[in-house]
């Protein structure tokens, strides 16, 4: 939908300015479905932690997108300062990294008997 919206907006702008435009897709990575059981476990440990959390989608091509075709996969994100991510300016407080690692460990321990 985003690709189509960009193409439409570009065509409209070109018409407004009396010029031509072409839109070419340079890279298309298909979304992957994460393992529902793994995601459910991550949700449970986040709920039980009493910490603020939210479920979110990621548009980034993480290792998880490659691994999901081979093994049950889920992803757990921790917040970066000012929301800056995938940048040399990215920073996450150590306290949040430790909390994320603790939640990940709890989910792994919950899932381990199922493997």
CSV table of N, CA and C in Angstrom, one decimal:
chain,number,residue,atom,x,y,z
A,1,UNK,N,0.8,-1.2,0.0
A,1,UNK,CA,0.0,0.0,0.0
A,1,UNK,C,0.9,1.2,0.0
A,2,UNK,N,2.0,1.2,0.8
A,2,UNK,CA,2.9,2.4,0.8
A,2,UNK,C,3.5,2.6,-0.6
A,3,UNK,N,3.9,1.6,-1.2
A,3,UNK,CA,4.5,1.7,-2.5
A,3,UNK,C,3.5,2.3,-3.5
A,4,UNK,N,2.3,1.9,-3.5
A,4,UNK,CA,1.3,2.4,-4.4
A,4,UNK,C,1.0,3.9,-4.0
A,5,UNK,N,0.9,4.2,-2.7
A,5,UNK,CA,0.7,5.6,-2.3
A,5,UNK,C,1.8,6.5,-2.8
A,6,UNK,N,3.1,6.1,-2.7
A,6,UNK,CA,4.2,6.9,-3.2
A,6,UNK,C,4.1,7.1,-4.7
A,7,UNK,N,3.7,6.1,-5.5
A,7,UNK,CA,3.6,6.2,-6.9
A,7,UNK,C,2.5,7.1,-7.3
A,8,UNK,N,1.3,7.1,-6.6
A,8,UNK,CA,0.2,8.0,-6.9
A,8,UNK,C,0.6,9.4,-6.6
A,9,UNK,N,1.2,9.6,-5.4
A,9,UNK,CA,1.6,11.0,-5.0
A,9,UNK,C,2.7,11.6,-6.0
A,10,UNK,N,3.6,10.7,-6.5
A,10,UNK,CA,4.6,11.2,-7.4
A,10,UNK,C,3.9,11.5,-8.7
A,11,UNK,N,3.0,10.7,-9.2
A,11,UNK,CA,2.3,11.0,-10.5
A,11,UNK,C,1.5,12.3,-10.3
A,12,UNK,N,0.8,12.5,-9.2
A,12,UNK,CA,0.0,13.8,-9.0
A,12,UNK,C,1.0,15.0,-9.0
A,13,UNK,N,2.1,14.9,-8.3
A,13,UNK,CA,3.1,16.0,-8.3
A,13,UNK,C,3.6,16.3,-9.7
A,14,UNK,N,3.9,15.2,-10.5
A,14,UNK,CA,4.4,15.4,-11.8
A,14,UNK,C,3.4,16.1,-12.7
A,15,UNK,N,2.1,15.7,-12.6
A,15,UNK,CA,1.0,16.4,-13.3
A,15,UNK,C,0.9,17.8,-12.9
A,16,UNK,N,1.0,18.1,-11.6
A,16,UNK,CA,0.9,19.5,-11.2
A,16,UNK,C,2.1,20.4,-11.7
A,17,UNK,N,3.3,19.8,-11.9
A,17,UNK,CA,4.4,20.5,-12.3
A,17,UNK,C,4.7,20.4,-13.8
A,18,UNK,N,3.9,19.6,-14.5
A,18,UNK,CA,4.0,19.4,-16.0
A,18,UNK,C,5.3,18.6,-16.3
A,19,UNK,N,5.6,17.6,-15.6
A,19,UNK,CA,6.8,16.8,-15.9
A,19,UNK,C,6.4,15.3,-15.8
A,20,UNK,N,7.4,14.5,-16.1
A,20,UNK,CA,7.2,13.0,-16.0
A,20,UNK,C,7.9,12.5,-14.8
A,21,UNK,N,7.4,11.4,-14.3
A,21,UNK,CA,8.1,10.7,-13.2
A,21,UNK,C,8.0,9.2,-13.4
A,22,UNK,N,9.0,8.5,-12.9
A,22,UNK,CA,8.9,7.1,-12.9
A,22,UNK,C,9.3,6.6,-11.5
A,23,UNK,N,8.6,5.6,-11.0
A,23,UNK,CA,9.0,5.1,-9.7
A,23,UNK,C,9.4,3.7,-9.9
A,24,UNK,N,10.6,3.4,-9.4
A,24,UNK,CA,11.2,2.0,-9.5
A,24,UNK,C,11.5,1.5,-8.1
A,25,UNK,N,11.0,0.3,-7.9
A,25,UNK,CA,11.2,-0.4,-6.6
A,25,UNK,C,12.6,-1.0,-6.6
A,26,UNK,N,13.4,-0.5,-5.7
A,26,UNK,CA,14.8,-0.9,-5.6
A,26,UNK,C,15.0,-2.2,-4.8
A,27,UNK,N,14.2,-2.4,-3.7
A,27,UNK,CA,14.4,-3.5,-2.9
A,27,UNK,C,13.0,-3.8,-2.3
A,28,UNK,N,12.6,-5.1,-2.3
A,28,UNK,CA,11.4,-5.5,-1.7
A,28,UNK,C,11.6,-6.7,-0.9
A,29,UNK,N,11.4,-6.6,0.4
A,29,UNK,CA,11.6,-7.7,1.3
A,29,UNK,C,10.2,-8.0,1.8
A,30,UNK,N,9.8,-9.3,1.6
A,30,UNK,CA,8.5,-9.7,2.0
A,30,UNK,C,8.4,-9.8,3.5
A,31,UNK,N,7.3,-9.4,4.1
A,31,UNK,CA,7.2,-9.6,5.6
A,31,UNK,C,7.2,-11.1,6.0
A,32,UNK,N,7.6,-11.4,7.2
A,32,UNK,CA,7.5,-12.7,7.7
A,32,UNK,C,6.6,-12.8,8.9
A,33,UNK,N,6.0,-13.9,9.1
A,33,UNK,CA,5.2,-14.2,10.3
A,33,UNK,C,6.1,-14.8,11.4
A,34,UNK,N,6.1,-14.1,12.5
A,34,UNK,CA,6.8,-14.7,13.7
A,34,UNK,C,6.0,-15.8,14.3
A,35,UNK,N,6.7,-16.7,15.0
A,35,UNK,CA,6.1,-17.8,15.6
A,35,UNK,C,5.1,-17.4,16.7
A,36,UNK,N,3.8,-17.7,16.6
A,36,UNK,CA,2.8,-17.3,17.5
A,36,UNK,C,3.1,-17.7,19.0
A,37,UNK,N,3.6,-18.9,19.2
A,37,UNK,CA,3.9,-19.4,20.5
A,37,UNK,C,5.0,-18.6,21.2
A,38,UNK,N,6.0,-18.3,20.4
A,38,UNK,CA,7.1,-17.5,20.9
A,38,UNK,C,6.7,-16.1,21.2
A,39,UNK,N,5.9,-15.5,20.3
A,39,UNK,CA,5.4,-14.2,20.5
A,39,UNK,C,4.5,-14.1,21.8
A,40,UNK,N,3.6,-15.1,21.9
A,40,UNK,CA,2.7,-15.2,23.1
A,40,UNK,C,3.6,-15.3,24.4
A,41,UNK,N,4.7,-16.0,24.4
A,41,UNK,CA,5.5,-16.1,25.5
A,41,UNK,C,6.1,-14.8,25.8
A,42,UNK,N,6.6,-14.0,24.8
A,42,UNK,CA,7.2,-12.7,25.0
A,42,UNK,C,6.1,-11.8,25.6
A,43,UNK,N,4.9,-11.9,25.1
A,43,UNK,CA,3.8,-11.0,25.6
A,43,UNK,C,3.5,-11.3,27.1
A,44,UNK,N,3.5,-12.6,27.4
A,44,UNK,CA,3.2,-13.0,28.8
A,44,UNK,C,4.3,-12.5,29.8
A,45,UNK,N,5.6,-12.6,29.4
A,45,UNK,CA,6.6,-12.2,30.3
A,45,UNK,C,6.6,-10.7,30.4
A,46,UNK,N,6.2,-10.0,29.4
A,46,UNK,CA,6.2,-8.5,29.5
A,46,UNK,C,5.0,-8.1,30.4
A,47,UNK,N,3.9,-8.8,30.2
A,47,UNK,CA,2.7,-8.5,31.1
A,47,UNK,C,3.0,-8.7,32.5
A,48,UNK,N,3.7,-9.9,32.8
A,48,UNK,CA,4.0,-10.3,34.2
A,48,UNK,C,5.0,-9.4,34.8
A,49,UNK,N,5.8,-8.7,34.0
A,49,UNK,CA,6.9,-7.9,34.5
A,49,UNK,C,6.4,-6.6,35.2
A,50,UNK,N,5.2,-6.2,34.9
A,50,UNK,CA,4.7,-4.9,35.5
A,50,UNK,C,5.3,-3.7,34.9
A,51,UNK,N,6.2,-3.9,33.9
A,51,UNK,CA,6.8,-2.7,33.2
A,51,UNK,C,5.9,-2.3,32.0
A,52,UNK,N,6.1,-1.0,31.6
A,52,UNK,CA,5.4,-0.6,30.4
A,52,UNK,C,5.9,-1.3,29.2
A,53,UNK,N,5.0,-1.7,28.3
A,53,UNK,CA,5.5,-2.4,27.1
A,53,UNK,C,4.4,-2.2,26.1
A,54,UNK,N,4.7,-2.5,24.8
A,54,UNK,CA,3.7,-2.5,23.8
A,54,UNK,C,4.1,-3.5,22.7
A,55,UNK,N,3.1,-4.0,22.0
A,55,UNK,CA,3.3,-4.9,20.9
A,55,UNK,C,3.5,-4.0,19.7
A,56,UNK,N,4.4,-4.3,18.8
A,56,UNK,CA,4.7,-3.5,17.7
A,56,UNK,C,5.2,-4.3,16.5
A,57,UNK,N,5.0,-3.8,15.3
A,57,UNK,CA,5.5,-4.4,14.1
A,57,UNK,C,6.9,-3.7,13.8
A,58,UNK,N,7.7,-4.4,13.1
A,58,UNK,CA,9.0,-3.8,12.7
A,58,UNK,C,9.1,-3.9,11.2
A,59,UNK,N,9.6,-2.8,10.6
A,59,UNK,CA,9.8,-2.8,9.2
A,59,UNK,C,11.3,-3.1,8.8
A,60,UNK,N,12.1,-3.2,9.8
A,60,UNK,CA,13.5,-3.5,9.6
A,60,UNK,C,13.7,-4.9,9.3
A,61,UNK,N,14.7,-5.2,8.5
A,61,UNK,CA,15.1,-6.6,8.1
A,61,UNK,C,16.1,-7.1,9.1
A,62,UNK,N,15.5,-7.6,10.2
A,62,UNK,CA,16.3,-8.1,11.3
A,62,UNK,C,16.7,-9.6,11.0
A,63,UNK,N,17.7,-10.1,11.8
A,63,UNK,CA,18.1,-11.5,11.7
A,63,UNK,C,16.8,-12.4,11.8
A,64,UNK,N,15.9,-11.9,12.6
A,64,UNK,CA,14.7,-12.7,12.9
A,64,UNK,C,13.9,-12.9,11.6
A,65,UNK,N,14.0,-12.0,10.6
A,65,UNK,CA,13.2,-12.3,9.4
A,65,UNK,C,13.8,-13.4,8.6
A,66,UNK,N,15.1,-13.6,8.7
A,66,UNK,CA,15.8,-14.8,8.1
A,66,UNK,C,15.6,-16.0,8.9
A,67,UNK,N,15.7,-15.9,10.2
A,67,UNK,CA,15.6,-17.1,11.1
A,67,UNK,C,14.2,-17.7,11.1
A,68,UNK,N,13.2,-16.8,10.9
A,68,UNK,CA,11.8,-17.2,11.1
A,68,UNK,C,11.4,-18.4,10.1
A,69,UNK,N,12.1,-18.5,9.0
A,69,UNK,CA,11.8,-19.6,8.0
A,69,UNK,C,12.4,-20.9,8.5
A,70,UNK,N,13.3,-20.8,9.5
A,70,UNK,CA,14.0,-22.0,9.9
A,70,UNK,C,13.7,-22.5,11.3
A,71,UNK,N,13.5,-21.6,12.2
A,71,UNK,CA,13.2,-21.9,13.6
A,71,UNK,C,12.1,-21.0,14.2
A,72,UNK,N,11.4,-21.4,15.3
A,72,UNK,CA,10.4,-20.5,15.9
A,72,UNK,C,11.1,-19.3,16.4
A,73,UNK,N,10.6,-18.1,16.0
A,73,UNK,CA,11.2,-16.8,16.2
A,73,UNK,C,10.3,-15.8,16.7
A,74,UNK,N,10.8,-15.0,17.6
A,74,UNK,CA,10.1,-13.8,18.1
A,74,UNK,C,11.1,-12.7,18.3
A,75,UNK,N,10.7,-11.5,18.5
A,75,UNK,CA,11.6,-10.4,18.7
A,75,UNK,C,11.2,-9.6,19.9
A,76,UNK,N,12.1,-9.1,20.6
A,76,UNK,CA,11.9,-8.3,21.8
A,76,UNK,C,12.8,-7.0,21.6
A,77,UNK,N,12.2,-5.9,21.6
A,77,UNK,CA,12.9,-4.6,21.5
A,77,UNK,C,12.9,-3.9,22.8
A,78,UNK,N,14.0,-3.1,23.0
A,78,UNK,CA,14.1,-2.2,24.1
A,78,UNK,C,14.2,-0.8,23.5
A,79,UNK,N,13.7,0.2,24.2
A,79,UNK,CA,13.6,1.6,23.7
A,79,UNK,C,15.0,2.2,23.6
A,80,UNK,N,15.2,2.9,22.5
A,80,UNK,CA,16.4,3.7,22.4
A,80,UNK,C,16.1,5.1,22.7
A,81,UNK,N,17.1,5.8,23.2
A,81,UNK,CA,17.0,7.2,23.6
A,81,UNK,C,16.5,8.0,22.4
A,82,UNK,N,15.4,8.8,22.6
A,82,UNK,CA,14.8,9.6,21.6
A,82,UNK,C,14.2,8.8,20.4
A,83,UNK,N,14.1,7.5,20.6
A,83,UNK,CA,13.6,6.7,19.5
A,83,UNK,C,14.6,6.5,18.3
A,84,UNK,N,15.8,6.9,18.5
A,84,UNK,CA,16.8,6.8,17.4
A,84,UNK,C,17.3,5.4,17.3
A,85,UNK,N,17.2,4.8,16.2
A,85,UNK,CA,17.6,3.4,16.0
A,85,UNK,C,18.3,3.2,14.7
A,86,UNK,N,19.1,2.2,14.6
A,86,UNK,CA,19.9,1.9,13.3
A,86,UNK,C,20.7,3.2,12.9
A,87,UNK,N,21.4,3.7,13.9
A,87,UNK,CA,22.2,5.0,13.6
A,87,UNK,C,23.3,5.0,14.6
A,88,UNK,N,24.4,5.6,14.2
A,88,UNK,CA,25.5,5.8,15.2
A,88,UNK,C,25.1,6.6,16.5
A,89,UNK,N,24.0,7.3,16.4
A,89,UNK,CA,23.5,8.1,17.5
A,89,UNK,C,22.6,7.3,18.4
A,90,UNK,N,22.3,6.0,18.0
A,90,UNK,CA,21.5,5.2,18.9
A,90,UNK,C,22.1,4.9,20.2
A,91,UNK,N,21.3,5.0,21.3
A,91,UNK,CA,21.8,4.7,22.6
A,91,UNK,C,20.6,4.2,23.4
A,92,UNK,N,20.9,3.1,24.2
A,92,UNK,CA,19.9,2.6,25.1
A,92,UNK,C,20.5,2.5,26.5
A,93,UNK,N,19.8,3.0,27.5
A,93,UNK,CA,20.4,3.0,28.8
A,93,UNK,C,20.6,1.5,29.3
A,94,UNK,N,21.7,1.3,30.0
A,94,UNK,CA,22.1,0.0,30.5
A,94,UNK,C,20.9,-0.7,31.3
A,95,UNK,N,20.2,0.1,32.1
A,95,UNK,CA,19.1,-0.4,32.9
A,95,UNK,C,18.1,-1.0,32.0
A,96,UNK,N,17.8,-0.4,30.8
A,96,UNK,CA,16.8,-1.0,29.9
A,96,UNK,C,17.3,-2.2,29.2
A,97,UNK,N,18.6,-2.2,28.9
A,97,UNK,CA,19.2,-3.4,28.3
A,97,UNK,C,19.1,-4.6,29.2
A,98,UNK,N,19.4,-4.4,30.5
A,98,UNK,CA,19.3,-5.4,31.5
A,98,UNK,C,17.9,-5.9,31.6
A,99,UNK,N,16.9,-5.0,31.7
A,99,UNK,CA,15.5,-5.4,31.8
A,99,UNK,C,15.1,-6.2,30.6
A,100,UNK,N,15.5,-5.8,29.4
A,100,UNK,CA,15.2,-6.6,28.2
A,100,UNK,C,15.8,-7.9,28.2
A,101,UNK,N,17.1,-8.0,28.7
A,101,UNK,CA,17.7,-9.4,28.8
A,101,UNK,C,17.0,-10.3,29.8
A,102,UNK,N,16.5,-9.7,30.9
A,102,UNK,CA,15.8,-10.4,31.9
A,102,UNK,C,14.5,-11.0,31.3
A,103,UNK,N,13.8,-10.1,30.5
A,103,UNK,CA,12.5,-10.6,29.9
A,103,UNK,C,12.8,-11.7,28.9
A,104,UNK,N,13.8,-11.5,28.1
A,104,UNK,CA,14.2,-12.5,27.1
A,104,UNK,C,14.5,-13.8,27.8
A,105,UNK,N,15.3,-13.8,28.9
A,105,UNK,CA,15.6,-15.0,29.6
A,105,UNK,C,14.3,-15.7,30.1
A,106,UNK,N,13.4,-14.9,30.7
A,106,UNK,CA,12.2,-15.5,31.2
A,106,UNK,C,11.4,-16.2,30.1
A,107,UNK,N,11.4,-15.6,28.9
A,107,UNK,CA,10.7,-16.2,27.8
A,107,UNK,C,11.4,-17.4,27.3
A,108,UNK,N,12.7,-17.4,27.2
A,108,UNK,CA,13.4,-18.6,26.8
A,108,UNK,C,13.2,-19.8,27.8
A,109,UNK,N,13.2,-19.4,29.1
A,109,UNK,CA,13.0,-20.5,30.1
A,109,UNK,C,11.5,-21.0,30.0
A,110,UNK,N,10.6,-20.2,29.7
A,110,UNK,CA,9.2,-20.6,29.5
A,110,UNK,C,9.1,-21.5,28.3
A,111,UNK,N,9.8,-21.2,27.2
A,111,UNK,CA,9.7,-22.0,26.0
A,111,UNK,C,10.6,-23.2,26.0
A,112,UNK,N,11.6,-23.3,26.8
A,112,UNK,CA,12.6,-24.4,26.8
A,112,UNK,C,12.0,-25.7,26.9
A,113,UNK,N,11.0,-26.0,27.8
A,113,UNK,CA,10.5,-27.3,27.9
A,113,UNK,C,9.7,-27.8,26.7
A,114,UNK,N,9.3,-26.8,25.8
A,114,UNK,CA,8.5,-27.1,24.6
A,114,UNK,C,9.4,-27.6,23.5
A,115,UNK,N,10.7,-27.3,23.6
A,115,UNK,CA,11.6,-27.6,22.5
A,115,UNK,C,12.0,-29.1,22.5
